[in-house]
CSV table of C-alpha atoms and ligand atoms in Angstrom, one decimal:
chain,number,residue,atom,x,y,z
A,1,UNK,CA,0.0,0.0,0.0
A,2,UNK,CA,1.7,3.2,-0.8
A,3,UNK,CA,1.5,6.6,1.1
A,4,UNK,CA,-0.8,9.4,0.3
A,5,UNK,CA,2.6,11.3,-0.6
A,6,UNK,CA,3.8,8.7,-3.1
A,7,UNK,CA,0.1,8.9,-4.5
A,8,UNK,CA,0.2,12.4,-5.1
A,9,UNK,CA,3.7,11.8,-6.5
A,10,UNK,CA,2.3,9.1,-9.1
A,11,UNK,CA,-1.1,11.5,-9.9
A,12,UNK,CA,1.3,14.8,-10.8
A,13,UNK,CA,3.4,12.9,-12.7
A,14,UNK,CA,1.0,11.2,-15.2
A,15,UNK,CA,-1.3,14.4,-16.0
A,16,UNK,CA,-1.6,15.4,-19.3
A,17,UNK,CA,-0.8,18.7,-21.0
A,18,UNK,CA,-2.8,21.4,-20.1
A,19,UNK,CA,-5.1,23.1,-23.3
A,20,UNK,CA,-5.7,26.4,-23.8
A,21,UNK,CA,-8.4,28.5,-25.4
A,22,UNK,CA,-9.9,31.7,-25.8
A,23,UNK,CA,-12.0,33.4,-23.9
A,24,UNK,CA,-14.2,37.1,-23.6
A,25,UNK,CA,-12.4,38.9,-21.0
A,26,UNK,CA,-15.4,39.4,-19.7
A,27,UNK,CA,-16.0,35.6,-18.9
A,28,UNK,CA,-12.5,35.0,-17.6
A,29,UNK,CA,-13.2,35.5,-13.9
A,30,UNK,CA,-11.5,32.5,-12.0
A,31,UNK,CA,-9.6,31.3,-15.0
A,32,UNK,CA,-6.0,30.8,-15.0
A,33,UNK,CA,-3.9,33.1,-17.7
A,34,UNK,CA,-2.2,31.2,-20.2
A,35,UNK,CA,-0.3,33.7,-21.8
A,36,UNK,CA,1.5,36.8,-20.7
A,37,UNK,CA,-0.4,40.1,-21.3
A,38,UNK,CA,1.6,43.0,-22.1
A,39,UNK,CA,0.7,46.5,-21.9
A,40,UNK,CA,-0.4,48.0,-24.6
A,41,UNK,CA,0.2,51.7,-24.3
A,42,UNK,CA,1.2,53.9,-21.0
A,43,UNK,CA,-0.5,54.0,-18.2
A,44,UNK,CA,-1.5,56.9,-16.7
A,45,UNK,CA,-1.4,58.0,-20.9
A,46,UNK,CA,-0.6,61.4,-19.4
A,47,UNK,CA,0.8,63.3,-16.7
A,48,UNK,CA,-2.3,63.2,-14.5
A,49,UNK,CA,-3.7,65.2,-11.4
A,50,UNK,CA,-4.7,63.1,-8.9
A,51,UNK,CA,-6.8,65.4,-7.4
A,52,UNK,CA,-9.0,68.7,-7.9
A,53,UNK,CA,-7.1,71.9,-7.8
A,54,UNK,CA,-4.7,73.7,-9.9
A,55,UNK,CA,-2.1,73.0,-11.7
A,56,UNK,CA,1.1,75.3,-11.3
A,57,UNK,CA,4.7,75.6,-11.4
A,58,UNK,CA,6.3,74.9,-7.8
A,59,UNK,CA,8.9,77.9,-8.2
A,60,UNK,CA,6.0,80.2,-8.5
A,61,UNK,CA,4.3,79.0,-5.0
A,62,UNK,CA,7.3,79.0,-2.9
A,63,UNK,CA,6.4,81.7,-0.9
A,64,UNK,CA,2.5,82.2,-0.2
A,65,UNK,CA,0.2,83.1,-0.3
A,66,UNK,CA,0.4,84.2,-4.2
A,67,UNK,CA,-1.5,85.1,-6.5
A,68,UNK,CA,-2.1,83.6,-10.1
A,69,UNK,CA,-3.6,84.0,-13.3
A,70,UNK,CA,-6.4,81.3,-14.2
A,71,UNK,CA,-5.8,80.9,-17.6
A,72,UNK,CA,-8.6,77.6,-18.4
A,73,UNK,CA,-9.2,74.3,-17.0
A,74,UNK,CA,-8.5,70.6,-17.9
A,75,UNK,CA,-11.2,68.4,-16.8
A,76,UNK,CA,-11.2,64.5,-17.5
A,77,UNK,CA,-12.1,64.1,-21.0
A,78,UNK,CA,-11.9,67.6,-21.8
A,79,UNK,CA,-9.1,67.7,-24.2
A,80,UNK,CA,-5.6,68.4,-23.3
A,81,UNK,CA,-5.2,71.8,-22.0
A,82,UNK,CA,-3.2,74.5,-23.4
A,83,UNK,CA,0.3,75.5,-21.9
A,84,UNK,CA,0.9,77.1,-18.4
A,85,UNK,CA,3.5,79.9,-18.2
A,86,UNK,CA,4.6,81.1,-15.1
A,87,UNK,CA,2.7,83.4,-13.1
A,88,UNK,CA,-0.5,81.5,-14.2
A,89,UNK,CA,-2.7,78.7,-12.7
A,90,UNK,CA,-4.7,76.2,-14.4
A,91,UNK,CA,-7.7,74.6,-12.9
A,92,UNK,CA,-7.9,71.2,-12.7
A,93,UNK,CA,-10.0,67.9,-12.0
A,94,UNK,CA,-9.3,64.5,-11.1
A,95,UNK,CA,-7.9,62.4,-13.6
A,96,UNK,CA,-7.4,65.0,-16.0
A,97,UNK,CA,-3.9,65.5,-18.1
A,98,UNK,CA,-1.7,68.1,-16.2
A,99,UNK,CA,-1.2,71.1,-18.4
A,100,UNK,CA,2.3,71.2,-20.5
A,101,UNK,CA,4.8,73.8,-18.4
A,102,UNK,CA,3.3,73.1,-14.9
A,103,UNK,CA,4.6,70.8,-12.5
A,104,UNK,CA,2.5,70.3,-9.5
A,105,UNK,CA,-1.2,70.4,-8.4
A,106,UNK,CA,-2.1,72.1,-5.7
A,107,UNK,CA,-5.6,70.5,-3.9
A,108,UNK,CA,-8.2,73.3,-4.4
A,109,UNK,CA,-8.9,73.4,-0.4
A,110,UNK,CA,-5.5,75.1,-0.2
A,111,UNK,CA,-7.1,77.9,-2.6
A,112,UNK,CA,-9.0,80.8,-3.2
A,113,UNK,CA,-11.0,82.2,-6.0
A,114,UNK,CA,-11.7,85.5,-6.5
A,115,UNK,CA,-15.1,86.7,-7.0
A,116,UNK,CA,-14.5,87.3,-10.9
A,117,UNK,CA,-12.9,83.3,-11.3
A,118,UNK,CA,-9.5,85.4,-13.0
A,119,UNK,CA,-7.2,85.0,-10.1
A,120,UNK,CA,-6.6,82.3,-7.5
A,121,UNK,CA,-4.7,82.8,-4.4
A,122,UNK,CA,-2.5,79.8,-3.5
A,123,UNK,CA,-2.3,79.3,0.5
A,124,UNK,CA,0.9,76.8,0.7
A,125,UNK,CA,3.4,76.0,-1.3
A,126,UNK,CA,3.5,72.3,-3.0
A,127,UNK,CA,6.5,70.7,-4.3
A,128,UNK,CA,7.8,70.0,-7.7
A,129,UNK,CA,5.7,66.4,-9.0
A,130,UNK,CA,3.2,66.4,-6.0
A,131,UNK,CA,0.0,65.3,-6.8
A,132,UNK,CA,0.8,64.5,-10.4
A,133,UNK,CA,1.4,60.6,-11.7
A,134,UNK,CA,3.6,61.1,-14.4
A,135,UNK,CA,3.1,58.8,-17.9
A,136,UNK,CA,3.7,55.6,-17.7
A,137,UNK,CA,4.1,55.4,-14.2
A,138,UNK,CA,1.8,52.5,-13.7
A,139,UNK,CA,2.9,50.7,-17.0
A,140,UNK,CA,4.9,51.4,-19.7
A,141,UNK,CA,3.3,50.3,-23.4
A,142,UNK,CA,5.1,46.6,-24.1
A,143,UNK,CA,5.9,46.0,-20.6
A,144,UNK,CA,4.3,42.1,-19.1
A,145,UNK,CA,1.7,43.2,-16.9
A,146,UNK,CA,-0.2,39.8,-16.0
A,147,UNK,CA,2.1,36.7,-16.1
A,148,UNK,CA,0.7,33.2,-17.6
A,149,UNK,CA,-0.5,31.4,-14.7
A,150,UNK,CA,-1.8,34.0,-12.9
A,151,UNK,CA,-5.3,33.9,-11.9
A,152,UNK,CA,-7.7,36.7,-13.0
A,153,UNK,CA,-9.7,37.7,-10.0
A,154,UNK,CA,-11.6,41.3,-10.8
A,155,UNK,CA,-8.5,43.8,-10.3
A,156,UNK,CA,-7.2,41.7,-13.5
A,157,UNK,CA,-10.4,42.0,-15.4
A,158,UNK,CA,-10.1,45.8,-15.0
A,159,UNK,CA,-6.5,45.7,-16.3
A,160,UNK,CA,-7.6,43.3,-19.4
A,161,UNK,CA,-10.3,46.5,-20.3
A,162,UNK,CA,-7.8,48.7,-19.0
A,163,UNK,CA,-5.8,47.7,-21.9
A,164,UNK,CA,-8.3,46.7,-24.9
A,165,UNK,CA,-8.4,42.8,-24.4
A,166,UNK,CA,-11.2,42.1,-25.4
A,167,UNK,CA,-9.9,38.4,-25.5
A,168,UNK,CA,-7.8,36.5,-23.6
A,169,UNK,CA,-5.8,32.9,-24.1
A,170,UNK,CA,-6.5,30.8,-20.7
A,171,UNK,CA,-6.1,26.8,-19.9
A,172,UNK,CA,-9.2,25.2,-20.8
A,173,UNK,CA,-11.1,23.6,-17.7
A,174,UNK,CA,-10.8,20.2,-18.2
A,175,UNK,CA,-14.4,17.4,-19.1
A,176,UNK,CA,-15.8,15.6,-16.2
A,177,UNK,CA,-18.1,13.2,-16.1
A,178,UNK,CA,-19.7,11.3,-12.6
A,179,UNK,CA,-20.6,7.6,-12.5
A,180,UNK,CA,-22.2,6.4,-9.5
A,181,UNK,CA,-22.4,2.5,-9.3
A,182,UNK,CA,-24.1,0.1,-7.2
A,183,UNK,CA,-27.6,-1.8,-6.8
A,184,UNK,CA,-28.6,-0.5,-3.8
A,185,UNK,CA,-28.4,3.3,-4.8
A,186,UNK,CA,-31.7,5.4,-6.3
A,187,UNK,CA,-31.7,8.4,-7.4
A,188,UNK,CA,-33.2,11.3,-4.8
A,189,UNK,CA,-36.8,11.2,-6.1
A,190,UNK,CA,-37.3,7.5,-5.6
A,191,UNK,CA,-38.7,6.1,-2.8
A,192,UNK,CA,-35.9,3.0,-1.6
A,193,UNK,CA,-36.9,-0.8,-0.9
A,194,UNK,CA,-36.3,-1.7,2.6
A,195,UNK,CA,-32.8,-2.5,1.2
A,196,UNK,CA,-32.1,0.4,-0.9
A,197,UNK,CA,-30.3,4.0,0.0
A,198,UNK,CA,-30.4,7.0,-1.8
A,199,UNK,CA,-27.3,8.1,-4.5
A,200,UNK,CA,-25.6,10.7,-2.9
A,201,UNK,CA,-21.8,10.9,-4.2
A,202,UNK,CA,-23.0,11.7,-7.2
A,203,UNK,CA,-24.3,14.8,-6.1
A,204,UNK,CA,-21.5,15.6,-3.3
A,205,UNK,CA,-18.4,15.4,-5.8
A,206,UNK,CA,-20.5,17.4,-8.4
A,207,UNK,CA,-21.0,20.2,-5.6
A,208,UNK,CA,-17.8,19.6,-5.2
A,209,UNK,CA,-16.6,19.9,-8.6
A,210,UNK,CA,-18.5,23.2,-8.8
A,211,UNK,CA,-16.7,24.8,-5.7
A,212,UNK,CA,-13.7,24.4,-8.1
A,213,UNK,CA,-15.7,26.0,-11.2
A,214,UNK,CA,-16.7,22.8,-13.1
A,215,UNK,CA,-19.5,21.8,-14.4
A,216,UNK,CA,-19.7,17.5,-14.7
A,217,UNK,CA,-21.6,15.5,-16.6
A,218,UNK,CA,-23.6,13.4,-14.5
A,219,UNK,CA,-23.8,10.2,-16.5
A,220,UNK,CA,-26.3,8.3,-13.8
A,221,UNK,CA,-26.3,5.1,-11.7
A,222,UNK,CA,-24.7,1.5,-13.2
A,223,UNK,CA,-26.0,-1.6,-11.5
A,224,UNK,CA,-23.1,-3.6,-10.4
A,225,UNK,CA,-23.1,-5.8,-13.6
A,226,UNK,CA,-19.5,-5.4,-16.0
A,227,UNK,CA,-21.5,-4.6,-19.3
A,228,UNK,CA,-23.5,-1.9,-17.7
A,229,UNK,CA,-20.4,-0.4,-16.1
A,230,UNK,CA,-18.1,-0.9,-19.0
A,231,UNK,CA,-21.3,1.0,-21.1
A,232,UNK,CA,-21.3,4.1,-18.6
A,233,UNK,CA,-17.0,3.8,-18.4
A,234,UNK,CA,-17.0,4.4,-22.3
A,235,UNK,CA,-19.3,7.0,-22.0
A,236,UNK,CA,-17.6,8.3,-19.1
A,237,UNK,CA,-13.7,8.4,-21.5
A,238,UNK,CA,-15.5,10.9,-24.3
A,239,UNK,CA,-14.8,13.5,-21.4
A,240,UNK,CA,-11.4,14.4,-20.1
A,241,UNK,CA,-12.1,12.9,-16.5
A,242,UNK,CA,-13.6,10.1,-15.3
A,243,UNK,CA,-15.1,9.9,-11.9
A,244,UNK,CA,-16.4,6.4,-10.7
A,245,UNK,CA,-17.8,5.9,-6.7
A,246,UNK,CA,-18.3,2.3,-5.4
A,247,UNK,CA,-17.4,-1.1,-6.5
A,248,UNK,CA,-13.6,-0.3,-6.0
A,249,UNK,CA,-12.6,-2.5,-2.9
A,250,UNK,CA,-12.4,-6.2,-2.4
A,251,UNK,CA,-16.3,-7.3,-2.3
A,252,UNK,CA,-17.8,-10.0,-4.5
A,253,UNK,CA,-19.8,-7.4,-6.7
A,254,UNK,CA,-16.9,-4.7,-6.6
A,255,UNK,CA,-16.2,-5.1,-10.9
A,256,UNK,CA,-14.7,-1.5,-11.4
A,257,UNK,CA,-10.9,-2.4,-11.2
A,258,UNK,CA,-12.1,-5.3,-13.4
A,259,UNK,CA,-13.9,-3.2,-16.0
A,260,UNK,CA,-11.0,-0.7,-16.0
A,261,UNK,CA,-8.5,-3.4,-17.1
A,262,UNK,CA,-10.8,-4.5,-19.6
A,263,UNK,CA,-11.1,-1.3,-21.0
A,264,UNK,CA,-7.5,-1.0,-21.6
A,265,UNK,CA,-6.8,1.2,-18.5
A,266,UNK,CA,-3.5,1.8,-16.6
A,267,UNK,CA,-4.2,1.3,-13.5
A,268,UNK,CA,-1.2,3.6,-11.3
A,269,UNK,CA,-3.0,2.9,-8.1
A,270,UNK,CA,-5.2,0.8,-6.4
A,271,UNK,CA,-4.8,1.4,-2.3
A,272,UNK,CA,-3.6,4.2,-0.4
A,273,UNK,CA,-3.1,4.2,2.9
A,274,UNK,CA,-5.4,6.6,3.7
A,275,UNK,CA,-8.3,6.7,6.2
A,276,UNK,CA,-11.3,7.1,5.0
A,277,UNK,CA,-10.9,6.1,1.5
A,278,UNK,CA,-7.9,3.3,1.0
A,279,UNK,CA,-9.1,1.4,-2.1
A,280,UNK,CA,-8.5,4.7,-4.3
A,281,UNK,CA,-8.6,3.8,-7.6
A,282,UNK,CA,-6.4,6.0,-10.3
A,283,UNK,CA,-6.0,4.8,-14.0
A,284,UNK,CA,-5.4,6.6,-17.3
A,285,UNK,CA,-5.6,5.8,-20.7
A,286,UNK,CA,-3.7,7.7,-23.4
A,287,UNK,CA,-4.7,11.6,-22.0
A,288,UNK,CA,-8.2,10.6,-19.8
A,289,UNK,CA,-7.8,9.8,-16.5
A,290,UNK,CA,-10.4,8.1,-14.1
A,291,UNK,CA,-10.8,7.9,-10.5
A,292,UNK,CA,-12.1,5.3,-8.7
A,293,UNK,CA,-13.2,6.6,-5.6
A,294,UNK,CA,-14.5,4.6,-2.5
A,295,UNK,CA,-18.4,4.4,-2.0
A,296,UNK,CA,-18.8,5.6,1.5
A,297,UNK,CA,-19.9,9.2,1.2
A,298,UNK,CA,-17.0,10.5,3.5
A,299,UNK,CA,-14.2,8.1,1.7
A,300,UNK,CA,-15.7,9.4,-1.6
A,301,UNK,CA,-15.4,13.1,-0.6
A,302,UNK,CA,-11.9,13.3,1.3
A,303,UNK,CA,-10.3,11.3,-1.4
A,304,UNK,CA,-12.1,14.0,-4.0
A,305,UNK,CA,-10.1,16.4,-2.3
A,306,UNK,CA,-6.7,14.7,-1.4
A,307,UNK,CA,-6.6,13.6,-5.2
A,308,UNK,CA,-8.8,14.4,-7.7
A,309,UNK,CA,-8.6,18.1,-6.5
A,310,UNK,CA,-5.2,18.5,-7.0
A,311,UNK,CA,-4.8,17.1,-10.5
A,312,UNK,CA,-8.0,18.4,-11.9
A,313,UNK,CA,-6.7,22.4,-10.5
A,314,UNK,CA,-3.3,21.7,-12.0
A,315,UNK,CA,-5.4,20.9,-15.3
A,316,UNK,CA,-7.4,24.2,-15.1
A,317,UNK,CA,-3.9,25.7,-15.0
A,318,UNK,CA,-3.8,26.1,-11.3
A,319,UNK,CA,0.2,26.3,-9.6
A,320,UNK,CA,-1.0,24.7,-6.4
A,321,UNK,CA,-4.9,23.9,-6.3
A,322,UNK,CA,-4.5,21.9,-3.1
A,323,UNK,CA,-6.4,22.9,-0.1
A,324,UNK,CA,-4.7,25.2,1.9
A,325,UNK,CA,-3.1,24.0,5.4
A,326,UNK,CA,-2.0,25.3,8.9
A,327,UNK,CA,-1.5,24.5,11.7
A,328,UNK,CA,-3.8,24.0,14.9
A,329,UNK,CA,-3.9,22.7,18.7
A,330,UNK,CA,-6.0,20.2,19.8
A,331,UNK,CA,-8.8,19.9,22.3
A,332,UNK,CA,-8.9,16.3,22.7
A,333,UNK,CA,-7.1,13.7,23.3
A,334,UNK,CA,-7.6,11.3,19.7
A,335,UNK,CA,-6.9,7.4,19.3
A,336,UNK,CA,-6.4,5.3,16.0
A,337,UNK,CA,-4.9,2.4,14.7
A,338,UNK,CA,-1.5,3.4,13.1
A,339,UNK,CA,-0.6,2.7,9.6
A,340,UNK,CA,-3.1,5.2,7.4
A,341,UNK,CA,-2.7,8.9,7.3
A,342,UNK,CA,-6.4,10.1,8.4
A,343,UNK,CA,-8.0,13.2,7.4
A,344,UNK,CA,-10.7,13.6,10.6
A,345,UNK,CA,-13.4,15.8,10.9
A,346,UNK,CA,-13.0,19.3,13.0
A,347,UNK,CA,-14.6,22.4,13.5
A,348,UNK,CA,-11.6,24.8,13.9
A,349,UNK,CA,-11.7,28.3,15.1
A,350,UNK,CA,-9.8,31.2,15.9
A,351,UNK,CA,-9.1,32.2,19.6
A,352,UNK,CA,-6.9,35.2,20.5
A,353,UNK,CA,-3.5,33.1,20.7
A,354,UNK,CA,-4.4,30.3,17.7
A,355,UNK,CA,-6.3,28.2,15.8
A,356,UNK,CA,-8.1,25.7,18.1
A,357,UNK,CA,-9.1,22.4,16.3
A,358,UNK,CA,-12.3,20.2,17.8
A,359,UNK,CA,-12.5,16.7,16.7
A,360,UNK,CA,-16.3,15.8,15.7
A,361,UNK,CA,-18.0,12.4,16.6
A,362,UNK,CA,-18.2,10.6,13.4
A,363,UNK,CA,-19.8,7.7,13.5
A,364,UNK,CA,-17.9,5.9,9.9
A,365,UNK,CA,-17.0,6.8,6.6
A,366,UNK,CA,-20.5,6.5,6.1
A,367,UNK,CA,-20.8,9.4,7.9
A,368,UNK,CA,-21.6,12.1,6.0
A,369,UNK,CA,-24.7,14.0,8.5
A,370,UNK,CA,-21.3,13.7,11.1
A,371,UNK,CA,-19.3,15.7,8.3
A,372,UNK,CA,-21.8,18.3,7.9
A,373,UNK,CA,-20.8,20.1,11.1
A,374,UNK,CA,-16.9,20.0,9.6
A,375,UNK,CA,-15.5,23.1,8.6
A,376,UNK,CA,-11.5,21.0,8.0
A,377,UNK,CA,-10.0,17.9,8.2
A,378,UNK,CA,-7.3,17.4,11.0
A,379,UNK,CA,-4.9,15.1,9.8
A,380,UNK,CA,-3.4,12.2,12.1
A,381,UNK,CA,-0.1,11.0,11.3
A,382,UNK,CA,0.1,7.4,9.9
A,383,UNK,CA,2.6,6.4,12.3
A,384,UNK,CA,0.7,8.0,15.5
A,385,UNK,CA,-1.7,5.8,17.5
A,386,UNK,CA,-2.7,8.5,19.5
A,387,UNK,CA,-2.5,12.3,19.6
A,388,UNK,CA,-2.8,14.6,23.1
A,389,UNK,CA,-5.0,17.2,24.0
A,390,UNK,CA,-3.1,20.7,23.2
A,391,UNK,CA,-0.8,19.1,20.6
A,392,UNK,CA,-0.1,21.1,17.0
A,393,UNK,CA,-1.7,19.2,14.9
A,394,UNK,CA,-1.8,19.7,10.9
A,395,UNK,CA,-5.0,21.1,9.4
A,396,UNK,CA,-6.5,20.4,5.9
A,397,UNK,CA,-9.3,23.5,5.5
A,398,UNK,CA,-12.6,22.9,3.5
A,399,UNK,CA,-13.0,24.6,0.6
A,400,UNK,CA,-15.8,26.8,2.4
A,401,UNK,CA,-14.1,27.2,5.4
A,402,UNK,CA,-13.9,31.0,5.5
A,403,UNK,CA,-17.5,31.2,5.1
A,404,UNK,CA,-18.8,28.2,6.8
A,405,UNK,CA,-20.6,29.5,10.0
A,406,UNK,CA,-21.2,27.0,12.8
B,501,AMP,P1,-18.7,0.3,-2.2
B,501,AMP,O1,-17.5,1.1,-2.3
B,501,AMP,O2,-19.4,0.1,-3.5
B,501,AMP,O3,-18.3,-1.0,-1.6
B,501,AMP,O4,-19.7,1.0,-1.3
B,501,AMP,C1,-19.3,1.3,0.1
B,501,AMP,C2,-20.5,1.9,0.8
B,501,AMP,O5,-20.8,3.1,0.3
B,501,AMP,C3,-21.7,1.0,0.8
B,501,AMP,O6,-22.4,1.1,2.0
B,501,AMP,C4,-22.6,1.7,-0.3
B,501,AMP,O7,-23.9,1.4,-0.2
B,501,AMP,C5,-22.2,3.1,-0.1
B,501,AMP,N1,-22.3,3.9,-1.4
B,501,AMP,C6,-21.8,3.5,-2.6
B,501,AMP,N2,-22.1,4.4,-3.5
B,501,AMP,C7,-22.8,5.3,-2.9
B,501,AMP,C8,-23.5,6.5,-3.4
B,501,AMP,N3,-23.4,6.9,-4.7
B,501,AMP,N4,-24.1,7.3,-2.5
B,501,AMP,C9,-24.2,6.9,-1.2
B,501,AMP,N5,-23.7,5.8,-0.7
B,501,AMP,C10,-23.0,5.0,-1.6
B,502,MG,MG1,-20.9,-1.0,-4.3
């Protein structure tokens, strides 16, 4: 049985190249950048006045007050404004181009008007540049502005309009589809025989999916009979990704693995020691890959994140798409059996000197009503069999975990 490390080693080695494609800018919220935008012209385009007030030449304000001539205005979008000689003011708006021959703004509070709008008295000095961003201080036309793999969150869909992209290259987010399997399961609006239990993987990994901005195919339940499986499996490889739940461990109907090496699959793993969710299941053939995830709702939604997460991110262009981790102490005192890195459920929260991690009853990896009150995983070392109350313990947080409210 191989570690979750060695796992994650196999997965990242035996992804396929990413795709691009292109995209509105418009639509590119969340995506990952895969090329390097450059900026097309300067940024500010002129020297520009960062407030209201007038625009002047420093020498002349050195002593105040003073008086100026006003000699026009420059207002954003106004046209560039004629040339300031000394002696004269200019007044001027936010955002608008500093007149040619001036050199500083001064802020309109620290002004006077006369009564006939010809003369302006200046109260303080400013200095030389103050309150002006010269041209092509923010960006200079043909400089990289956004690297490829950077993700475009809304201050980078302002710079794409900012600069006239009106489209934009990005890694293409990769096909899933969802296979539930098993002749107990029915779907949600079926009533189940006294030895039936409602599907609900299916919908868990596609909520899941979605927290990571895909959209699966849902391709529906397969009885636990090879040609109905190998029938879904084959619809299943027409996307990029494969994900199967149930019939992946060591039971008389589990036929997955069997189906998958009758499809031609490479099977890179079949068991991880991992708790919930050893008999993990990850195969490829030529550029799809399929995961064959354990059937127990909380085995089927921890290995989702430990390993599907991270390839399918790294797909969509992501650098590192795992969860993030910190660090935490605990409140109880925790036993296991050694020899399977667990990911346990915890409510974590924030005290004034840490993060405070409470372990959660759960009943199995059957769980999941237990693993609704979760907001993280704790993680118990493989070769612990038991963990103190107050020790550090490492954290895996939710996806939802800044917003999850207990
Ligand atoms: P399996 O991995 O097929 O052996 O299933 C392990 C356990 O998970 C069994 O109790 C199944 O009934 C349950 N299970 C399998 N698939 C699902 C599913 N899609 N939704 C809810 N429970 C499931
Ligand atoms: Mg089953």
């Amino acid at each position: 049985m191989i570690s979750v490390e060695e796992a994650l080693g196999i997965l990242l080695s035996n992804l396929p190249e990413k795709e691009v494609e292109q995209i509105p800018f418009h639509s590119a919220l969340g995506r990952i950048l895969a090329e390097n935008l450059v900026a097309t012209c300067d940024i500010p385009p002129f020297y520009r006045s960062a407030l209201d007030g007038y625009a002047v030449l420093a020498s002349d304000v050195e002593n105040t007050p003073v008086e100026l001539r006003v000699v026009g205005e420059s207002r954003a979008g106004g046209g560039m404004p004629g040339k300031l000689e000394s002696g004269e003011a200019i007044a001027i708006m936010t955002g608008a181009p500093v007149p040619e021959g001036a050199n500083a703004v001064q802020m309109v509070e620290l002004s006077h008007l006369s009564s006939d709008g010809r003369k302006v008295t200046i109260t303080k000095p400013v200095k030389a540049h103050e309150n002006i961003a010269p041209r092509g201080s923010e960006a200079r036309a043909g400089e990289v502005i956004l690297d490829s793999g950077h993700r475009i969150g809304p201050a980078e869909i302002a710079v794409m309009a900012t600069f006239g992209y009106s489209q934009v290259q990005v890694y293409r987010k990769p096909s899933v589809a969802i296979v539930a399997t098993g002749d107990e399961l029915v779907e949600f609006n079926k009533p189940p025989r006294p030895d039936q239990i409602r599907n609900s993987n299916a919908y868990c990994l596609a909520s899941q999916l979605r927290y990571m901005e895909i959209e699966a195919d849902y391709l529906g339940i397969a009885r636990d009979d090879k040609e109905e499986l190998r029938h879904k499996m084959l619809s299943g490889l027409e996307r990029d990704v494969l994900i199967i739940t149930g019939g992946v461990s060591m039971g008389e109907y589990d036929f997955v693995q069997d189906v998958f090496h009758d499809l031609g699959l490479e099977i890179l793993f079949s068991k991880v020691a991992i708790k919930p969710g050893k008999p993990t299941v990850f195969a490829r053939r030529g550029d799809k890959l399929v995961f064959g995830l354990p059937g127990n709702p909380i085995s089927a939604l921890v290995t989702f994140e430990c390993f599907v997460r991270p390839a399918l991110g790294r797909l969509c262009g992501m650098k590192s798409p795992e969860l993030p981790r910190m660090m935490g102490e605990l409140l109880a005192d925790m036993k296991q059996t050694p020899g399977r890195t667990a990911f346990l459920p915890a409510w974590v929260t924030w005290e004034k000197d840490g993060w405070k991690v409470e372990p959660l009853l759960w009943k199995s990896s059957a769980d999941i009503i237990g693993f609704t009150r979760a907001n993280a995983t704790f993680i118990f070392p493989k070769n612990r069999d038991f963990l103190s109350r107050g020790e550090v313990v490492e954290l895996m947080l939710l996806p939802d975990f800044f917003v999850r409210q207990r």
